[in-house]
Coordinates of C-alpha atoms in Angstrom, one line a residue:
M1 CA 0.0 0.0 0.0
S2 CA 1.2 3.5 -0.7
A3 CA 0.9 6.4 1.6
D4 CA -1.3 8.7 -0.4
W5 CA -3.2 10.5 2.4
T6 CA -1.6 13.3 4.2
W7 CA -2.5 16.2 6.5
L8 CA -1.6 19.7 5.9
F9 CA -1.2 21.5 9.2
L10 CA -2.2 25.3 9.4
D11 CA -1.3 27.9 11.9
A12 CA -3.8 30.6 13.2
H13 CA -3.1 32.7 10.0
G14 CA -3.8 29.7 7.7
E15 CA -0.2 29.3 6.8
P16 CA 1.4 25.8 6.5
M17 CA 3.3 24.5 9.4
E18 CA 6.1 22.0 9.7
G19 CA 8.0 20.9 12.7
E20 CA 9.2 17.9 14.8
A21 CA 5.8 17.4 16.5
L22 CA 4.0 17.2 13.2
T23 CA 3.9 13.9 11.3
T24 CA 5.3 14.2 7.7
T25 CA 4.5 10.6 6.8
G26 CA 1.4 9.7 4.7
F27 CA -1.2 7.2 5.5
P28 CA -2.4 4.2 3.3
T29 CA -6.1 5.0 3.7
Q30 CA -8.4 7.9 4.6
S31 CA -9.5 6.0 7.6
D32 CA -6.0 5.6 8.8
A33 CA -5.3 9.4 8.4
E34 CA -8.6 10.2 10.2
S35 CA -7.7 7.9 13.1
Y36 CA -4.4 9.5 13.5
L37 CA -6.1 13.0 13.8
G38 CA -8.7 11.6 16.2
E39 CA -5.9 10.4 18.5
S40 CA -3.5 13.4 18.0
W41 CA -5.6 16.5 17.7
R42 CA -4.9 17.7 21.3
E43 CA -1.2 17.3 20.9
L44 CA -1.4 19.2 17.5
L45 CA -3.2 22.1 19.2
D46 CA -0.5 22.2 21.8
A47 CA 2.1 22.4 18.9
G48 CA 0.3 25.4 17.5
V49 CA -1.9 23.7 14.9
E50 CA -5.2 25.5 14.5
A51 CA -6.6 23.7 11.4
V52 CA -5.9 20.8 9.1
T53 CA -6.6 19.9 5.6
L54 CA -6.8 16.3 4.3
R55 CA -5.2 15.5 1.0
E56 CA -5.1 12.5 -1.3
H57 CA -2.0 13.0 -3.4
D58 CA -2.1 16.7 -4.1
A59 CA -5.9 16.9 -4.1
V60 CA -7.8 18.4 -1.2
V61 CA -10.4 16.1 0.2
Y62 CA -11.7 18.4 2.8
G63 CA -10.6 21.3 4.9
P64 CA -9.4 23.5 6.3
M65 CA -11.0 22.2 9.4
S66 CA -10.6 23.8 12.8
L67 CA -9.2 21.6 15.7
R68 CA -11.0 23.8 18.2
A69 CA -14.6 23.1 19.3
A70 CA -17.3 25.1 17.6
E71 CA -18.6 27.9 19.9

């Protein structure tokens, strides 16, 4: 299986983020990518990530999606 599903991490200004705390590896399925996010969103917020976008290859599947609860 290939790792075609990736997350783009965005800061409060909507700018892409990179860093040691952010995974740069892809996932073999959408479900795997979403499971990772479900398990890691709190740590991502702590690292400064405000929103994420799910991509398959270079195509946006959905997002940007805030990691904060709706008010």
